[in-house]
PDB file of C-alpha atoms in Angstrom:
ATOM      1  CA  ARG A 134       6.268  -8.239  16.634  1.00  0.00           C
ATOM      2  CA  LYS A 135       4.920  -6.525  13.655  1.00  0.00           C
ATOM      3  CA  GLU A 136       6.311  -7.597  10.209  1.00  0.00           C
ATOM      4  CA  VAL A 137       7.261  -4.063   9.196  1.00  0.00           C
ATOM      5  CA  GLU A 138       7.968  -1.362  11.796  1.00  0.00           C
ATOM      6  CA  GLN A 139       8.207   2.400  11.474  1.00  0.00           C
ATOM      7  CA  ASP A 140       8.333   5.210  14.042  1.00  0.00           C
ATOM      8  CA  PRO A 141       4.998   6.966  13.400  1.00  0.00           C
ATOM      9  CA  GLY A 142       6.162  10.415  14.249  1.00  0.00           C
ATOM     10  CA  PRO A 143       5.540  13.125  13.508  1.00  0.00           C
ATOM     11  CA  PHE A 144       8.850  14.281  12.366  1.00  0.00           C
ATOM     12  CA  ASN A 145       8.607  18.022  12.458  1.00  0.00           C
ATOM     13  CA  VAL A 146      11.203  19.538   9.853  1.00  0.00           C
ATOM     14  CA  PRO A 147      12.190  22.959   9.255  1.00  0.00           C
ATOM     15  CA  GLU A 148      11.988  23.925   5.596  1.00  0.00           C
ATOM     16  CA  GLY A 149      15.483  23.387   3.960  1.00  0.00           C
ATOM     17  CA  ALA A 150      16.541  20.804   6.705  1.00  0.00           C
ATOM     18  CA  THR A 151      17.467  17.093   6.254  1.00  0.00           C
ATOM     19  CA  VAL A 152      15.490  14.381   7.731  1.00  0.00           C
ATOM     20  CA  ALA A 153      15.938  10.670   7.948  1.00  0.00           C
ATOM     21  CA  PHE A 154      13.953   7.926   9.164  1.00  0.00           C
ATOM     22  CA  ASN A 155      14.271   4.020   9.159  1.00  0.00           C
ATOM     23  CA  CYS A 156      11.926   1.111   8.780  1.00  0.00           C
ATOM     24  CA  THR A 157      12.828  -2.556  10.180  1.00  0.00           C
ATOM     25  CA  TYR A 158      11.368  -5.722   8.713  1.00  0.00           C
ATOM     26  CA  SER A 159      11.105  -9.290  10.445  1.00  0.00           C
ATOM     27  CA  ASN A 160      11.417 -11.399   7.506  1.00  0.00           C
ATOM     28  CA  SER A 161      14.916 -12.101   6.354  1.00  0.00           C
ATOM     29  CA  ALA A 162      13.854 -13.619   3.058  1.00  0.00           C
ATOM     30  CA  SER A 163      12.313 -10.170   1.838  1.00  0.00           C
ATOM     31  CA  GLN A 164      13.085  -9.583  -1.538  1.00  0.00           C
ATOM     32  CA  SER A 165      11.678  -6.179  -2.658  1.00  0.00           C
ATOM     33  CA  PHE A 166      11.355  -2.833  -0.875  1.00  0.00           C
ATOM     34  CA  PHE A 167       9.709   0.594  -1.603  1.00  0.00           C
ATOM     35  CA  TRP A 168       8.906   3.624   0.035  1.00  0.00           C
ATOM     36  CA  TYR A 169       5.532   5.094  -0.960  1.00  0.00           C
ATOM     37  CA  ARG A 170       4.166   8.471  -0.041  1.00  0.00           C
ATOM     38  CA  GLN A 171       0.642   8.950   1.271  1.00  0.00           C
ATOM     39  CA  ASP A 172      -0.988  12.356   1.467  1.00  0.00           C
ATOM     40  CA  CYS A 173      -4.011  12.925   3.894  1.00  0.00           C
ATOM     41  CA  ARG A 174      -7.104  11.164   2.658  1.00  0.00           C
ATOM     42  CA  LYS A 175      -5.417  10.125  -0.662  1.00  0.00           C
ATOM     43  CA  GLU A 176      -4.202   6.817  -1.971  1.00  0.00           C
ATOM     44  CA  PRO A 177      -0.445   5.650  -1.523  1.00  0.00           C
ATOM     45  CA  LYS A 178       1.923   6.621  -4.452  1.00  0.00           C
ATOM     46  CA  LEU A 179       5.298   5.011  -5.168  1.00  0.00           C
ATOM     47  CA  LEU A 180       8.085   7.323  -4.007  1.00  0.00           C
ATOM     48  CA  MET A 181      11.021   5.094  -5.001  1.00  0.00           C
ATOM     49  CA  SER A 182      12.050   1.421  -5.044  1.00  0.00           C
ATOM     50  CA  VAL A 183      15.203   0.626  -2.697  1.00  0.00           C
ATOM     51  CA  TYR A 184      17.930  -1.255  -4.053  1.00  0.00           C
ATOM     52  CA  SER A 185      20.686  -3.169  -2.372  1.00  0.00           C
ATOM     53  CA  SER A 186      23.537  -0.667  -3.256  1.00  0.00           C
ATOM     54  CA  GLY A 187      21.059   2.304  -2.287  1.00  0.00           C
ATOM     55  CA  ASN A 188      19.908   4.921  -4.613  1.00  0.00           C
ATOM     56  CA  GLU A 189      18.945   8.388  -4.932  1.00  0.00           C
ATOM     57  CA  ASP A 190      16.183  10.171  -6.800  1.00  0.00           C
ATOM     58  CA  GLY A 191      16.453  13.891  -6.516  1.00  0.00           C
ATOM     59  CA  ARG A 192      16.560  14.918  -2.900  1.00  0.00           C
ATOM     60  CA  PHE A 193      15.538  11.456  -1.885  1.00  0.00           C
ATOM     61  CA  THR A 194      18.033   8.867  -0.829  1.00  0.00           C
ATOM     62  CA  ALA A 195      16.995   5.282   0.115  1.00  0.00           C
ATOM     63  CA  GLN A 196      19.468   2.766   1.744  1.00  0.00           C
ATOM     64  CA  LEU A 197      18.968  -1.114   2.393  1.00  0.00           C
ATOM     65  CA  ASN A 198      20.764  -2.975   5.299  1.00  0.00           C
ATOM     66  CA  ARG A 199      20.277  -6.525   4.921  1.00  0.00           C
ATOM     67  CA  ALA A 200      22.223  -7.659   7.789  1.00  0.00           C
ATOM     68  CA  SER A 201      20.354  -5.346  10.221  1.00  0.00           C
ATOM     69  CA  GLN A 202      17.260  -5.785   8.326  1.00  0.00           C
ATOM     70  CA  TYR A 203      16.259  -2.196   7.920  1.00  0.00           C
ATOM     71  CA  ILE A 204      15.773   0.374   5.316  1.00  0.00           C
ATOM     72  CA  SER A 205      16.049   4.008   5.501  1.00  0.00           C
ATOM     73  CA  LEU A 206      14.777   7.179   3.684  1.00  0.00           C
ATOM     74  CA  LEU A 207      16.421  10.463   3.679  1.00  0.00           C
ATOM     75  CA  ILE A 208      15.164  13.810   2.399  1.00  0.00           C
ATOM     76  CA  ARG A 209      17.429  16.371   1.869  1.00  0.00           C
ATOM     77  CA  ASP A 210      16.493  20.371   1.319  1.00  0.00           C
ATOM     78  CA  SER A 211      12.973  19.411   2.716  1.00  0.00           C
ATOM     79  CA  LYS A 212      10.031  21.595   1.000  1.00  0.00           C
ATOM     80  CA  LEU A 213       6.745  22.185   2.369  1.00  0.00           C
ATOM     81  CA  SER A 214       5.274  19.729  -0.336  1.00  0.00           C
ATOM     82  CA  ASP A 215       7.075  16.900   1.274  1.00  0.00           C
ATOM     83  CA  SER A 216       4.745  16.959   4.302  1.00  0.00           C
ATOM     84  CA  ALA A 217       3.192  13.751   3.923  1.00  0.00           C
ATOM     85  CA  THR A 218       2.924  10.005   5.522  1.00  0.00           C
ATOM     86  CA  TYR A 219       5.980   7.915   4.172  1.00  0.00           C
ATOM     87  CA  LEU A 220       5.060   4.107   4.021  1.00  0.00           C
ATOM     88  CA  CYS A 221       7.847   1.662   4.153  1.00  0.00           C
ATOM     89  CA  VAL A 222       6.654  -1.647   1.842  1.00  0.00           C
ATOM     90  CA  VAL A 223       8.115  -5.110   1.768  1.00  0.00           C
ATOM     91  CA  ASN A 224       7.540  -7.836  -0.422  1.00  0.00           C
ATOM     92  CA  TRP A 225       8.996 -11.209   0.176  1.00  0.00           C
ATOM     93  CA  ALA A 226       8.654 -12.604  -3.416  1.00  0.00           C
ATOM     94  CA  ALA A 227       7.876 -11.259  -6.688  1.00  0.00           C
ATOM     95  CA  GLY A 228       4.124 -10.844  -7.594  1.00  0.00           C
ATOM     96  CA  ASN A 229       3.104 -11.533  -3.980  1.00  0.00           C
ATOM     97  CA  LYS A 230       1.381  -9.139  -1.447  1.00  0.00           C
ATOM     98  CA  LEU A 231       2.951  -5.948  -0.179  1.00  0.00           C
ATOM     99  CA  THR A 232       3.400  -5.560   3.557  1.00  0.00           C
ATOM    100  CA  PHE A 233       3.273  -2.018   5.041  1.00  0.00           C
ATOM    101  CA  GLY A 234       4.496  -0.313   7.645  1.00  0.00           C
ATOM    102  CA  GLY A 235       2.282   1.969   9.679  1.00  0.00           C
ATOM    103  CA  GLY A 236       3.838   5.060   8.104  1.00  0.00           C
ATOM    104  CA  THR A 237       5.989   7.924   9.565  1.00  0.00           C
ATOM    105  CA  ARG A 238       4.186  11.098   9.111  1.00  0.00           C
ATOM    106  CA  VAL A 239       6.683  14.040   8.305  1.00  0.00           C
ATOM    107  CA  LEU A 240       5.608  17.742   8.655  1.00  0.00           C
ATOM    108  CA  VAL A 241       7.747  20.367   6.928  1.00  0.00           C
ATOM    109  CA  LYS A 242       7.088  23.752   8.484  1.00  0.00           C
ATOM    110  CA  PRO A 243       8.269  27.353   7.301  1.00  0.00           C
TER     111      PRO A 243
ATOM    112  CA  GLU B  60      -3.032   4.971 -20.447  1.00  0.00           C
ATOM    113  CA  THR B  61      -5.582   5.066 -17.785  1.00  0.00           C
ATOM    114  CA  GLY B  62      -4.875   4.345 -14.193  1.00  0.00           C
ATOM    115  CA  VAL B  63      -6.540   2.389 -11.608  1.00  0.00           C
ATOM    116  CA  THR B  64     -10.192   3.483 -11.100  1.00  0.00           C
ATOM    117  CA  GLN B  65     -12.549   2.558  -7.984  1.00  0.00           C
ATOM    118  CA  SER B  66     -15.970   3.236  -7.436  1.00  0.00           C
ATOM    119  CA  PRO B  67     -17.791   4.083  -5.501  1.00  0.00           C
ATOM    120  CA  THR B  68     -15.598   6.859  -3.770  1.00  0.00           C
ATOM    121  CA  HIS B  69     -17.432   6.801  -0.562  1.00  0.00           C
ATOM    122  CA  LEU B  70     -20.128   4.482   0.892  1.00  0.00           C
ATOM    123  CA  ILE B  71     -22.135   4.331   4.198  1.00  0.00           C
ATOM    124  CA  LYS B  72     -23.777   1.204   5.070  1.00  0.00           C
ATOM    125  CA  THR B  73     -25.691  -0.035   8.119  1.00  0.00           C
ATOM    126  CA  ARG B  74     -24.021  -2.889  10.166  1.00  0.00           C
ATOM    127  CA  GLY B  75     -25.026  -6.249   8.923  1.00  0.00           C
ATOM    128  CA  GLN B  76     -25.551  -5.394   5.245  1.00  0.00           C
ATOM    129  CA  GLN B  77     -23.485  -6.223   2.423  1.00  0.00           C
ATOM    130  CA  VAL B  78     -21.225  -4.187   0.211  1.00  0.00           C
ATOM    131  CA  THR B  79     -19.614  -4.581  -3.211  1.00  0.00           C
ATOM    132  CA  LEU B  80     -16.694  -2.404  -4.272  1.00  0.00           C
ATOM    133  CA  ARG B  81     -15.385  -2.253  -7.772  1.00  0.00           C
ATOM    134  CA  CYS B  82     -11.861  -1.684  -9.393  1.00  0.00           C
ATOM    135  CA  SER B  83     -10.711  -1.320 -13.066  1.00  0.00           C
ATOM    136  CA  SER B  84      -7.069  -2.235 -13.390  1.00  0.00           C
ATOM    137  CA  GLN B  85      -4.486  -0.306 -15.299  1.00  0.00           C
ATOM    138  CA  SER B  86      -4.248  -0.974 -18.938  1.00  0.00           C
ATOM    139  CA  GLY B  87      -1.635  -3.915 -19.204  1.00  0.00           C
ATOM    140  CA  HIS B  88      -1.854  -5.026 -15.567  1.00  0.00           C
ATOM    141  CA  ASN B  89      -3.259  -8.474 -15.033  1.00  0.00           C
ATOM    142  CA  THR B  90      -2.821  -8.715 -11.212  1.00  0.00           C
ATOM    143  CA  VAL B  91      -5.235  -6.932  -8.678  1.00  0.00           C
ATOM    144  CA  SER B  92      -4.750  -6.726  -5.019  1.00  0.00           C
ATOM    145  CA  TRP B  93      -7.054  -5.309  -2.393  1.00  0.00           C
ATOM    146  CA  TYR B  94      -6.009  -3.613   0.760  1.00  0.00           C
ATOM    147  CA  GLN B  95      -7.876  -2.221   3.855  1.00  0.00           C
ATOM    148  CA  GLN B  96      -6.561   1.058   5.435  1.00  0.00           C
ATOM    149  CA  ALA B  97      -8.203   1.960   8.996  1.00  0.00           C
ATOM    150  CA  LEU B  98      -7.665   5.329  10.079  1.00  0.00           C
ATOM    151  CA  GLY B  99      -4.034   5.944  11.180  1.00  0.00           C
ATOM    152  CA  GLN B 100      -2.622   2.660  10.155  1.00  0.00           C
ATOM    153  CA  GLY B 101      -0.921   1.202   7.045  1.00  0.00           C
ATOM    154  CA  PRO B 102      -2.809  -0.648   4.384  1.00  0.00           C
ATOM    155  CA  GLN B 103      -3.321  -4.515   5.116  1.00  0.00           C
ATOM    156  CA  PHE B 104      -3.353  -7.032   2.460  1.00  0.00           C
ATOM    157  CA  ILE B 105      -6.913  -8.421   1.935  1.00  0.00           C
ATOM    158  CA  PHE B 106      -6.200 -10.838  -1.186  1.00  0.00           C
ATOM    159  CA  GLN B 107      -4.963 -10.880  -4.639  1.00  0.00           C
ATOM    160  CA  TYR B 108      -6.416 -11.891  -8.039  1.00  0.00           C
ATOM    161  CA  TYR B 109      -4.283 -13.142 -10.871  1.00  0.00           C
ATOM    162  CA  ARG B 110      -5.916 -14.615 -14.070  1.00  0.00           C
ATOM    163  CA  GLU B 111      -9.281 -14.678 -12.305  1.00  0.00           C
ATOM    164  CA  GLU B 112      -8.025 -16.732  -9.498  1.00  0.00           C
ATOM    165  CA  GLU B 113      -7.292 -15.863  -5.734  1.00  0.00           C
ATOM    166  CA  ASN B 114      -3.661 -15.857  -5.739  1.00  0.00           C
ATOM    167  CA  GLY B 115      -2.855 -14.999  -1.899  1.00  0.00           C
ATOM    168  CA  ARG B 116      -4.831 -14.257   0.925  1.00  0.00           C
ATOM    169  CA  GLY B 117      -4.223 -12.009   4.068  1.00  0.00           C
ATOM    170  CA  ASN B 118      -5.583 -12.529   7.601  1.00  0.00           C
ATOM    171  CA  PHE B 119      -9.222 -11.522   6.756  1.00  0.00           C
ATOM    172  CA  PRO B 120     -12.471 -13.662   7.531  1.00  0.00           C
ATOM    173  CA  PRO B 121     -14.422 -15.523   4.691  1.00  0.00           C
ATOM    174  CA  ARG B 122     -17.005 -12.756   4.496  1.00  0.00           C
ATOM    175  CA  PHE B 123     -14.501 -10.947   2.599  1.00  0.00           C
ATOM    176  CA  SER B 124     -14.586 -12.202  -0.811  1.00  0.00           C
ATOM    177  CA  GLY B 125     -13.654 -11.121  -4.238  1.00  0.00           C
ATOM    178  CA  LEU B 126     -13.847 -11.589  -8.070  1.00  0.00           C
ATOM    179  CA  GLN B 127     -11.526 -10.964 -11.138  1.00  0.00           C
ATOM    180  CA  PHE B 128     -13.229 -10.509 -14.431  1.00  0.00           C
ATOM    181  CA  PRO B 129     -11.645 -11.496 -17.855  1.00  0.00           C
ATOM    182  CA  ASN B 130     -10.652  -7.864 -18.567  1.00  0.00           C
ATOM    183  CA  TYR B 131      -8.954  -7.904 -15.120  1.00  0.00           C
ATOM    184  CA  SER B 132     -11.191  -5.640 -13.272  1.00  0.00           C
ATOM    185  CA  SER B 133     -12.128  -6.914 -10.005  1.00  0.00           C
ATOM    186  CA  GLU B 134     -14.666  -6.530  -7.068  1.00  0.00           C
ATOM    187  CA  LEU B 135     -14.335  -6.798  -3.302  1.00  0.00           C
ATOM    188  CA  ASN B 136     -17.626  -8.176  -1.586  1.00  0.00           C
ATOM    189  CA  VAL B 137     -17.973  -7.972   2.168  1.00  0.00           C
ATOM    190  CA  ASN B 138     -20.977  -9.554   3.966  1.00  0.00           C
ATOM    191  CA  ALA B 139     -22.330  -9.103   7.466  1.00  0.00           C
ATOM    192  CA  LEU B 140     -20.682  -5.551   7.711  1.00  0.00           C
ATOM    193  CA  GLU B 141     -19.374  -4.601  11.115  1.00  0.00           C
ATOM    194  CA  LEU B 142     -18.453  -1.243  12.481  1.00  0.00           C
ATOM    195  CA  ASP B 143     -14.606  -2.284  12.507  1.00  0.00           C
ATOM    196  CA  ASP B 144     -14.971  -2.724   8.681  1.00  0.00           C
ATOM    197  CA  SER B 145     -14.994   1.122   8.337  1.00  0.00           C
ATOM    198  CA  ALA B 146     -11.851   1.926   6.350  1.00  0.00           C
ATOM    199  CA  LEU B 147     -10.380   2.917   3.209  1.00  0.00           C
ATOM    200  CA  TYR B 148     -10.370   0.097   0.581  1.00  0.00           C
ATOM    201  CA  LEU B 149      -7.712   0.381  -2.005  1.00  0.00           C
ATOM    202  CA  CYS B 150      -7.187  -1.702  -5.075  1.00  0.00           C
ATOM    203  CA  ALA B 151      -3.778  -2.105  -6.573  1.00  0.00           C
ATOM    204  CA  SER B 152      -2.990  -3.432  -9.978  1.00  0.00           C
ATOM    205  CA  SER B 153       0.416  -4.596 -11.243  1.00  0.00           C
ATOM    206  CA  PRO B 154       1.974  -5.875 -14.489  1.00  0.00           C
ATOM    207  CA  PRO B 155       2.564  -9.538 -15.546  1.00  0.00           C
ATOM    208  CA  VAL B 156       4.568 -11.079 -12.886  1.00  0.00           C
ATOM    209  CA  HIS B 157       8.435 -11.122 -13.533  1.00  0.00           C
ATOM    210  CA  PRO B 158      10.464 -13.824 -11.772  1.00  0.00           C
ATOM    211  CA  LYS B 159      13.183 -11.106 -10.728  1.00  0.00           C
ATOM    212  CA  VAL B 160      11.633  -7.885 -10.979  1.00  0.00           C
ATOM    213  CA  ASN B 161       9.084  -6.520  -8.440  1.00  0.00           C
ATOM    214  CA  TYR B 162       7.191  -3.476  -9.692  1.00  0.00           C
ATOM    215  CA  GLY B 163       5.664  -1.103  -7.391  1.00  0.00           C
ATOM    216  CA  TYR B 164       1.896  -1.371  -7.413  1.00  0.00           C
ATOM    217  CA  THR B 165      -0.131   1.340  -8.684  1.00  0.00           C
ATOM    218  CA  PHE B 166      -3.193   2.250  -6.204  1.00  0.00           C
ATOM    219  CA  GLY B 167      -6.495   3.537  -6.970  1.00  0.00           C
ATOM    220  CA  SER B 168      -7.908   6.463  -4.936  1.00  0.00           C
ATOM    221  CA  GLY B 169      -9.743   4.075  -3.003  1.00  0.00           C
ATOM    222  CA  THR B 170     -13.420   3.660  -1.443  1.00  0.00           C
ATOM    223  CA  ARG B 171     -14.038   5.107   1.871  1.00  0.00           C
ATOM    224  CA  LEU B 172     -16.617   2.844   3.567  1.00  0.00           C
ATOM    225  CA  THR B 173     -18.405   4.052   6.799  1.00  0.00           C
ATOM    226  CA  VAL B 174     -20.408   1.373   8.628  1.00  0.00           C
ATOM    227  CA  VAL B 175     -22.749   2.659  11.175  1.00  0.00           C
TER     228      VAL B 175
END
């Protein structure tokens, strides 16, 4: 079993619609969680950290479920510019390596 | 404040050769990590350097080695290149470790290595 698993997609989303997807992780001792966005042939860029109580950043909402060991990302009012691969990232301990999922590809279409 | 810079941006090498990739960390960041990202996959952790010492290593063979310099810049060296080493190599820097806060890492734009 992979340490961090994601549905690779693609999720084809009409512009203006809402899309949500999850990521599961295997290590119950995981401490920190992030969503990164990666555009084609570019480096990953931090989208948002994920906090235990859930958090929102504009149209993006992240949730953490420690009991079931998954995190989620919801994108409201999708824009064409939201088309990208979204990488789920888990960290076991502060300062240590980041473990990435394989990414979920999102395609927003007019 | 400058970000993370990597060089070269692209590189083509022949199987069996050696390669050195370079990374300058973001100002104020003393920890550098290297990742390998094959096409269609998520980045895989190679190793991390903190205060010029290796501070964690992923599942990569010894022919992958690295260095960190006093100015926190870093090198990734790969010996005896194999075709499967073809990938995007990403360097990430992060601030001094905080015991309770984990900062997201800042990635450089990567070096795309092709082994033929």
